[in-house]
Every structure is written in structure tokens, then in C-alpha cells.
Amino acid sequence: MPVEKGRWLLIPLGATVSLCLGTVYSWSIFRKPLEKLLNINATESLLPFTVLLIVFAILMPITGFYINRFGTRRITAVGGVIMGLGYILSSLNGNLQVLALTYGVIAGAGVGIVYGVPLAVIAKWFPDKKGIAVGLTVIGFGLSPLITAPLAKSLIDSYGVRQTFVILGIAFTLIILAIATVLQPPPQDWKPAGWNPNVSVQGSTSLTNSEILQTPAFYGLWICYTIGTFSGLAAIGISSPLAQEIIKLDATTAASTVSLFAVFNALGRIFFGWFTDRFSPKLAAIVSFTLVLVASLMMLKAGQGTVTTYLIAFSLFYFSFGGWLAIAPTTTLILFSSADYAKNYGLVFTAYGAGALGGTLLAGRIRDIFGSYTVFFYPTTALAILGIVLSVFMLKRSFSSSVISQAN
């Protein structure tokens, strides 16, 4: 197949890898069974999920510095095996600390090692369509709960939560190992036929890793990304238990809503990937935070039986959060060096860990202190407003011009 057509096959393969990794977003399905099995509270049942997100956020940028050295195939294979091993070991009889180690640290390390590889590969194959290509690749991560949430619920009901970890671990390992054999970047200096990049946009490629840290645009992107993941990851972690406790849905229906929200998570990645590339990172961020603001205000009024309010609000949370998984990498490609994308996005991606730590821990603590998740939507309201302000003043390509001129 001609390269111009064959490169498109890498997107569904990369999305499939992301789908396996994105099972972490189905964690809310595991929480209630684990709370009963291990006799733990809401804050404690979020701990393995929080640890995984932090380890994921730490390993992803580190991996970016070794992709060229070890190769995309090898890194993907190693990360897939580590992730699968973490799931399998999570089936061991143990306590919360053991689960935080096996699922949080080991599986999280595997997710962190693999996550950036498909994005780096696709970014190099699609310099002419970076926004939509990256958005379509990360769609798997966001769409994962649509498949894995009902799958995990069914497996837990049939085999128990421990055996479910084993089944998922084996399946994910085999899938990722198979795709790793074909996941590789294009030859050096390759570019799509007929593609002539705009000189002004390409000017940013002179920025090095240390130089992007001198730009206000980097810190604006980092803080906005943190805010976006703070709200989104917390919403993902609490969606199922919140639906049962506040809206009074049964466990099966609550699990099905997670699958519905996954669709919006995925759609957010496609829409905001295109929107960021077509318009601007600033405008994309403003739209995203406006949706979070609306969703937060809706949830402050939610109560028993307000199913429509819950569905709309959390669909917006997931849509906005999914958007940030496309806004951030696309903005990194727009503002900084596309040649050093893996390293640059690795630096930006540390914001994901910061948002994960703050959002998930605060959500669980608020539930334990106040007896309800509703109070959590006050800080998300305030942060959405802050995000809009920061987007207006800091997410501008012109901020990198002074550093670019110095580098040239």
C-alpha cells in the first residue's frame, strides 16, 4: 500500500493500544466491589487509581527521552508487559497497600511507558493533519470505558474482582505486544507528498527543551492542563459511586452511564483536536473551561432523581476532559518543536499528574468529610473561571516569539 494511504492504518492501531491503556478510566466500576472486599472507604478506594495516574504522569515524560534510543517497538512491548503484569498481580490476596503497588505503581508504570509512543509515531506521520490525527489516536483512551466498563462489570459479576484483573491483564498484554511489531515512525526527513509547511509555524521548531521552559505559553498550557485534568479525572473516578449515592441509580445503571460518558470523552478528543488546529489553543481552552463551568453549576443543584442533570453534566465533564488530551498535545505541536515532540509533550504532560493528584484526592476527602460529593463542585467552578482567565492571557503563540528570535 502507498505510504500516503498506509499511514492511516497506524491510527486505529494506535487507538487500540490507547483503548487498552484507557481501562484505567473504568476504575469507578472496581471501587464498590473493592470497598466491600477490602473494607475501605471512598478516599482509600481512590488511592490505587490516584497512584496509577501519578506514576503514569511521571513515566510518560521520562519515556519521551528514550524513544529514539530504544525504538518505539521495544518500548511499546516492554510497557505492555509491565502493564499486564500489574493487572495480574493485582489479583493477589492483599490489602490496599498491595493494590496500590500492583495496580498503581506497576500497571501505572506500564501505562506511562506506552502512552506517549503512539502519539509520537502518529505526530511524525501526520505533520499535515496533526490535530485530527492526534485526536483520533487518543480517542481510544477516552473511548475505553465504553467497552471496558461493561466488560469489567460483567467479569466482576461472573468471576469476582480479583479474577477480572487476571483476565484483563493477559488480554491487554497480548494485544499490545501484537501491535508493537508494526508501530514505528517514518524515515527521517519524510513528509507527505505536496505538503509545504507554513514558515511562520515552523519557526517554533528552533525551540529546545530548555527554551520552552522560558516561555509564558508553556506555563499557561501547563496550568490549564492541570485544571482540565483536575476536574476531568475526579469526575471519572467518582461518576459511578456519585450516581448511586446522590442520583440513587442502581449499580448496573450507574456502570452503564460510565460507558455513555466514554463516548463523550472520545468525541471531545476528536472535536478539540480539530478545533485547536483549526482555530487556536486559546479558544479551545476557553470553550473547554466554559463547559466545565456549566457542568459544575448543574451538579451543585443535582439530587435524587435528577438523572437528566447528572447525564448532561458528566457528559460535559468527560467531553471537556477528553478535549484536553487533544488540546495539550496539539498545542505542544503548534507552539514548540515538532521534531522534539515526545520530549516536549513529556514536560507538558507532568500537568496530568498534578491534576490527577489534586482532583482525585480532594474528591475522596470531600466525600468522607461532608458525606457527599456535591461540595466538590465548588472548587471545580472556581478553577473553571481561573482557567478561562489564564487561557485568555497566556495561551498565545506570540509569547514564544522572543525566545524563537534568541534561538535563531
Coordinates of C-alpha atoms in Angstrom, one line a residue:
M1 CA 0.0 0.0 0.0
P2 CA 1.3 3.5 -0.8
V3 CA 2.7 5.3 2.2
E4 CA 0.2 8.1 1.9
K5 CA -2.6 5.7 2.4
G6 CA -0.8 3.1 4.6
R7 CA 0.0 5.7 7.3
W8 CA -3.8 5.9 8.1
L9 CA -3.7 2.3 9.3
L10 CA -1.5 3.3 12.2
I11 CA -4.2 5.5 13.7
P12 CA -6.6 2.6 14.5
L13 CA -3.7 0.5 15.7
G14 CA -2.5 3.4 18.0
A15 CA -6.1 3.9 19.1
T16 CA -6.4 0.2 20.0
V17 CA -3.3 0.5 22.2
S18 CA -4.8 3.6 23.8
L19 CA -8.0 1.7 24.4
C20 CA -6.2 -0.9 26.4
L21 CA -4.4 1.7 28.4
G22 CA -7.6 3.7 29.0
T23 CA -9.1 0.9 31.1
V24 CA -7.9 3.0 34.0
Y25 CA -10.9 5.2 33.3
S26 CA -13.2 2.3 34.3
W27 CA -11.8 2.4 37.8
S28 CA -15.1 3.6 39.3
I29 CA -16.5 0.1 38.3
F30 CA -14.0 -1.5 40.6
R31 CA -14.4 0.8 43.5
K32 CA -17.5 -0.5 45.2
P33 CA -16.5 -4.2 45.0
L34 CA -13.1 -3.4 46.3
E35 CA -14.5 -1.3 49.2
K36 CA -16.5 -4.3 50.3
L37 CA -13.7 -6.8 49.7
L38 CA -11.0 -4.8 51.5
N39 CA -13.3 -2.9 53.9
I40 CA -12.1 0.5 52.8
N41 CA -13.7 4.0 52.5
A42 CA -14.2 6.2 49.4
T43 CA -10.8 8.0 49.8
E44 CA -9.0 4.8 50.1
S45 CA -10.6 3.1 47.1
L46 CA -9.4 6.1 45.0
L47 CA -5.8 5.5 46.2
P48 CA -4.7 2.9 43.6
F49 CA -6.3 5.0 40.8
T50 CA -4.5 8.1 42.0
V51 CA -1.2 6.3 42.4
L52 CA -1.5 4.9 38.8
L53 CA -2.2 8.4 37.4
I54 CA 0.8 9.9 39.2
V55 CA 3.2 7.1 38.1
F56 CA 1.7 7.3 34.6
A57 CA 2.4 11.1 34.5
I58 CA 6.0 10.6 35.8
L59 CA 7.0 7.8 33.5
M60 CA 5.4 9.2 30.3
P61 CA 7.8 12.2 30.1
I62 CA 10.8 10.1 31.1
T63 CA 10.0 7.6 28.3
G64 CA 9.9 10.5 25.8
F65 CA 13.7 11.0 26.2
Y66 CA 14.4 7.3 25.4
I67 CA 12.1 6.7 22.4
N68 CA 14.9 7.4 19.9
R69 CA 17.4 5.4 21.8
F70 CA 15.4 2.2 22.3
G71 CA 12.9 2.4 19.5
T72 CA 9.1 2.6 19.5
R73 CA 8.6 -1.2 19.1
R74 CA 10.7 -2.2 22.0
I75 CA 9.3 0.5 24.4
T76 CA 5.7 -0.4 23.5
A77 CA 6.4 -4.1 24.1
V78 CA 8.1 -3.6 27.4
G79 CA 5.4 -1.2 28.6
G80 CA 2.6 -3.6 27.6
V81 CA 4.2 -6.5 29.5
I82 CA 4.7 -4.3 32.6
M83 CA 1.1 -3.1 32.5
G84 CA -0.3 -6.6 32.1
L85 CA 1.8 -7.8 34.9
G86 CA 0.5 -5.1 37.2
Y87 CA -3.1 -6.1 36.4
I88 CA -2.3 -9.8 37.1
L89 CA -0.5 -9.1 40.3
S90 CA -3.5 -7.0 41.5
S91 CA -5.4 -10.3 41.8
L92 CA -3.2 -11.3 44.7
N93 CA -4.8 -11.6 48.2
G94 CA -3.7 -8.5 49.9
N95 CA -4.6 -5.1 51.4
L96 CA -5.0 -1.6 50.0
Q97 CA -1.2 -1.0 50.1
V98 CA -0.5 -4.1 48.0
L99 CA -3.2 -3.0 45.4
A100 CA -1.6 0.5 45.3
L101 CA 1.7 -1.1 44.5
T102 CA 0.5 -3.7 41.9
Y103 CA -2.2 -1.6 40.1
G104 CA -1.0 1.9 41.0
V105 CA 2.8 1.6 40.6
I106 CA 3.4 -1.5 38.3
A107 CA 0.4 -1.1 36.0
G108 CA 0.8 2.6 36.1
A109 CA 4.4 2.3 35.0
G110 CA 3.3 0.2 32.0
V111 CA 0.7 2.8 31.0
G112 CA 3.2 5.6 31.3
I113 CA 5.8 3.8 29.2
V114 CA 3.4 3.0 26.4
Y115 CA 1.1 6.0 26.3
G116 CA 3.3 8.6 24.5
V117 CA 4.6 6.2 21.9
P118 CA 1.5 6.0 19.6
L119 CA 1.2 9.8 19.8
A120 CA 4.8 10.4 18.9
V121 CA 4.6 8.0 16.0
I122 CA 1.4 9.5 14.6
A123 CA 2.7 13.0 15.1
K124 CA 5.6 12.2 12.8
W125 CA 3.4 10.5 10.2
F126 CA 0.9 13.3 10.1
P127 CA 2.6 16.7 10.2
D128 CA 0.0 18.0 7.8
K129 CA -3.0 16.9 9.9
K130 CA -1.6 16.9 13.4
G131 CA -4.8 17.9 15.2
I132 CA -7.2 15.4 13.8
A133 CA -4.6 12.6 13.7
V134 CA -3.6 13.0 17.3
G135 CA -7.3 13.4 18.3
L136 CA -8.2 10.1 16.5
T137 CA -5.3 8.3 18.2
V138 CA -6.1 9.3 21.7
I139 CA -9.8 8.6 21.1
G140 CA -9.0 5.0 22.2
F141 CA -8.0 6.1 25.7
G142 CA -11.2 8.1 26.2
L143 CA -13.5 5.6 24.4
S144 CA -12.1 2.7 26.5
P145 CA -14.8 2.7 29.2
L146 CA -17.5 2.3 26.6
I147 CA -16.1 -1.2 26.1
T148 CA -14.1 -1.9 29.3
A149 CA -16.7 -0.6 31.9
P150 CA -19.5 -3.0 30.9
L151 CA -16.9 -5.7 30.3
A152 CA -15.3 -5.3 33.7
K153 CA -18.8 -5.2 35.4
S154 CA -19.7 -8.4 33.6
L155 CA -16.5 -10.1 34.6
I156 CA -16.7 -9.0 38.2
D157 CA -20.2 -10.3 38.4
S158 CA -19.2 -13.6 36.9
Y159 CA -15.7 -14.3 38.3
G160 CA -15.1 -11.7 41.0
V161 CA -12.9 -8.7 41.0
R162 CA -9.6 -10.5 41.6
Q163 CA -10.0 -12.9 38.6
T164 CA -11.1 -9.9 36.5
F165 CA -7.7 -8.3 37.0
V166 CA -6.1 -11.5 35.6
I167 CA -8.3 -11.8 32.6
L168 CA -7.8 -8.1 31.6
G169 CA -4.0 -8.3 32.3
I170 CA -3.5 -11.2 29.9
A171 CA -5.7 -9.8 27.2
F172 CA -4.0 -6.4 27.2
T173 CA -0.5 -7.8 27.1
L174 CA -1.3 -9.9 24.1
I175 CA -3.0 -7.1 22.2
I176 CA -0.2 -4.5 22.9
L177 CA 2.6 -7.0 22.0
A178 CA 0.9 -7.7 18.7
I179 CA 0.6 -4.0 17.7
A180 CA 4.1 -3.2 18.9
T181 CA 5.5 -5.1 16.0
V182 CA 4.3 -2.5 13.5
L183 CA 4.3 0.7 15.5
Q184 CA 7.2 2.7 14.1
P185 CA 7.9 6.2 12.8
P186 CA 8.5 7.2 9.2
P187 CA 12.0 7.5 7.8
Q188 CA 13.9 10.6 8.8
D189 CA 13.0 13.8 6.9
W190 CA 9.9 12.1 5.4
K191 CA 7.0 14.4 4.7
P192 CA 3.6 13.9 3.0
A193 CA 3.6 14.5 -0.8
G194 CA 2.7 18.0 -1.7
W195 CA 2.9 19.3 1.9
N196 CA 4.6 22.7 2.2
P197 CA 4.6 23.8 5.9
N198 CA 3.9 27.4 6.7
V199 CA 7.2 29.1 7.5
S200 CA 5.8 31.1 10.5
V201 CA 4.5 28.0 12.2
Q202 CA 7.7 26.1 11.5
G203 CA 9.7 28.8 13.1
S204 CA 8.9 27.4 16.5
T205 CA 10.9 24.3 15.7
S206 CA 14.0 26.1 16.8
L207 CA 13.0 26.0 20.4
T208 CA 14.8 23.4 22.5
N209 CA 13.5 21.7 25.6
S210 CA 15.2 24.2 27.9
E211 CA 14.0 27.1 25.9
I212 CA 10.3 26.2 26.0
L213 CA 10.6 26.5 29.8
Q214 CA 11.3 30.1 29.3
T215 CA 8.0 30.9 27.6
P216 CA 4.9 32.0 29.4
A217 CA 3.0 29.9 26.9
F218 CA 4.4 26.7 28.4
Y219 CA 3.4 27.6 31.9
G220 CA 0.0 28.8 30.7
L221 CA -0.5 25.5 28.9
W222 CA 0.8 23.5 32.0
I223 CA -1.6 25.2 34.4
C224 CA -4.6 25.0 32.1
Y225 CA -3.8 21.3 31.5
T226 CA -3.6 20.8 35.3
I227 CA -7.0 22.4 35.8
G228 CA -8.6 20.4 33.0
T229 CA -7.4 17.1 34.3
F230 CA -8.2 18.1 37.9
S231 CA -11.9 18.3 37.1
G232 CA -12.0 15.5 34.5
L233 CA -10.1 12.8 36.3
A234 CA -12.0 13.4 39.5
A235 CA -15.3 13.1 37.6
I236 CA -14.1 9.9 36.1
G237 CA -13.2 8.5 39.5
I238 CA -16.5 9.4 41.2
S239 CA -19.0 9.1 38.4
S240 CA -20.3 5.6 39.3
P241 CA -20.5 6.0 43.1
L242 CA -21.9 9.5 42.8
A243 CA -24.6 8.2 40.6
Q244 CA -25.5 5.6 43.2
E245 CA -25.3 7.9 46.3
I246 CA -26.7 11.2 45.0
I247 CA -28.9 10.4 42.0
K248 CA -29.9 7.0 43.5
L249 CA -29.2 4.9 40.4
D250 CA -28.6 1.2 40.9
A251 CA -25.1 -0.2 40.3
T252 CA -25.8 -1.7 36.9
T253 CA -27.3 1.6 35.6
A254 CA -24.5 3.6 37.1
A255 CA -22.0 1.4 35.3
S256 CA -23.8 1.9 32.0
T257 CA -23.6 5.7 32.4
V258 CA -19.8 5.3 32.6
S259 CA -20.0 3.7 29.1
L260 CA -22.1 6.6 27.8
F261 CA -19.7 9.2 29.2
A262 CA -16.9 7.4 27.5
V263 CA -18.4 8.3 24.1
F264 CA -18.3 12.0 25.1
N265 CA -14.7 11.6 26.3
A266 CA -13.8 10.2 22.9
L267 CA -15.8 12.8 20.9
G268 CA -14.0 15.5 22.9
R269 CA -10.7 14.3 21.7
I270 CA -11.7 14.4 18.1
F271 CA -13.5 17.7 18.3
F272 CA -10.9 19.6 20.3
G273 CA -8.1 18.1 18.3
W274 CA -9.7 19.6 15.1
F275 CA -10.8 22.8 16.9
T276 CA -7.3 23.5 18.3
D277 CA -5.6 23.0 15.0
R278 CA -8.3 24.9 13.0
F279 CA -8.7 27.9 15.3
S280 CA -6.3 28.3 18.3
P281 CA -5.3 26.7 21.6
K282 CA -6.6 29.8 23.4
L283 CA -10.1 29.5 22.0
A284 CA -10.2 25.7 22.5
A285 CA -9.2 26.1 26.2
I286 CA -11.9 28.8 26.8
V287 CA -14.6 26.6 25.3
S288 CA -13.4 23.6 27.4
F289 CA -13.4 25.5 30.7
T290 CA -16.8 27.1 29.9
L291 CA -18.3 23.6 29.6
V292 CA -16.7 22.6 32.9
L293 CA -18.2 25.7 34.5
V294 CA -21.7 24.8 33.2
A295 CA -21.4 21.2 34.3
S296 CA -20.2 22.2 37.8
L297 CA -23.1 24.6 38.3
M298 CA -25.5 21.9 37.2
M299 CA -24.1 19.4 39.7
L300 CA -24.4 21.8 42.6
K301 CA -28.2 21.6 42.0
A302 CA -28.3 17.8 41.4
G303 CA -30.1 15.4 43.8
Q304 CA -32.1 12.3 43.9
G305 CA -33.9 11.6 40.7
T306 CA -32.2 14.3 38.7
V307 CA -31.0 11.8 36.1
T308 CA -31.0 14.2 33.2
T309 CA -28.9 16.8 35.1
Y310 CA -26.4 14.2 36.0
L311 CA -26.1 12.8 32.5
I312 CA -25.7 16.2 30.9
A313 CA -23.3 17.5 33.4
F314 CA -21.0 14.4 33.4
S315 CA -21.2 14.2 29.7
L316 CA -19.8 17.8 29.6
F317 CA -17.1 16.9 32.2
Y318 CA -16.0 13.9 30.1
F319 CA -16.2 15.8 26.8
S320 CA -14.1 18.6 28.2
F321 CA -11.5 16.3 29.8
G322 CA -11.2 14.3 26.6
G323 CA -10.7 17.5 24.8
W324 CA -7.6 18.3 27.0
L325 CA -6.0 15.0 25.9
A326 CA -6.1 16.5 22.4
I327 CA -5.7 20.2 23.2
A328 CA -2.5 19.7 25.1
P329 CA -0.6 17.6 22.6
T330 CA -1.8 19.6 19.6
T331 CA -0.9 22.8 21.3
T332 CA 2.6 21.4 22.0
L333 CA 3.0 20.6 18.3
I334 CA 1.8 24.1 17.4
L335 CA 3.8 26.2 19.8
F336 CA 7.0 24.1 20.1
S337 CA 9.4 21.8 18.2
S338 CA 7.6 19.1 16.3
A339 CA 10.9 17.3 16.0
D340 CA 11.2 17.1 19.8
Y341 CA 7.5 16.4 20.3
A342 CA 8.0 13.3 22.6
K343 CA 10.3 15.2 24.9
N344 CA 8.3 18.5 24.9
Y345 CA 4.9 16.8 25.5
G346 CA 6.5 14.8 28.2
L347 CA 7.3 18.1 30.0
V348 CA 3.7 19.3 29.4
F349 CA 2.2 16.0 30.5
T350 CA 3.5 16.4 34.1
A351 CA 0.5 18.6 34.5
Y352 CA -1.7 15.5 34.1
G353 CA -0.1 14.0 37.2
A354 CA -0.6 17.2 39.2
G355 CA -4.3 17.4 38.2
A356 CA -4.8 13.7 39.0
L357 CA -3.3 14.0 42.4
G358 CA -5.3 17.1 43.3
G359 CA -8.6 16.1 41.8
T360 CA -8.9 12.5 42.9
L361 CA -7.6 13.0 46.4
L362 CA -9.8 16.1 47.0
A363 CA -12.9 14.4 45.7
G364 CA -12.5 11.4 48.0
R365 CA -11.6 13.6 51.0
I366 CA -14.7 15.8 50.5
R367 CA -16.9 12.7 50.3
D368 CA -15.5 11.4 53.6
I369 CA -15.7 14.8 55.4
F370 CA -19.0 16.1 54.2
G371 CA -20.7 12.8 53.4
S372 CA -21.5 13.9 49.8
Y373 CA -19.6 14.6 46.6
T374 CA -21.7 17.7 45.9
V375 CA -19.3 20.0 47.7
F376 CA -16.5 19.0 45.3
F377 CA -18.2 21.1 42.5
Y378 CA -17.5 24.4 44.3
P379 CA -13.7 24.2 43.6
T380 CA -14.3 22.9 40.0
T381 CA -16.5 26.0 39.5
A382 CA -13.7 28.3 40.7
L383 CA -11.0 26.6 38.8
A384 CA -13.0 26.7 35.5
I385 CA -13.2 30.5 35.9
L386 CA -9.5 30.7 36.6
G387 CA -8.8 28.5 33.5
I388 CA -10.7 30.9 31.3
V389 CA -8.7 33.9 32.5
L390 CA -5.4 32.1 32.1
S391 CA -6.3 30.9 28.6
V392 CA -7.0 34.5 27.5
F393 CA -3.7 35.9 28.7
M394 CA -1.2 33.0 28.5
L395 CA -2.1 30.7 25.6
K396 CA -0.7 32.8 22.8
R397 CA 1.7 31.7 20.2
S398 CA 3.2 35.2 20.1
F399 CA 4.7 34.6 23.6
S400 CA 7.2 32.3 22.2
S401 CA 8.5 34.8 19.6
S402 CA 11.1 36.4 21.8
V403 CA 12.7 33.0 22.6
I404 CA 12.5 32.0 19.0
S405 CA 14.3 35.1 17.9
Q406 CA 17.0 34.5 20.5
A407 CA 17.4 30.9 19.4
N408 CA 17.7 31.9 15.8

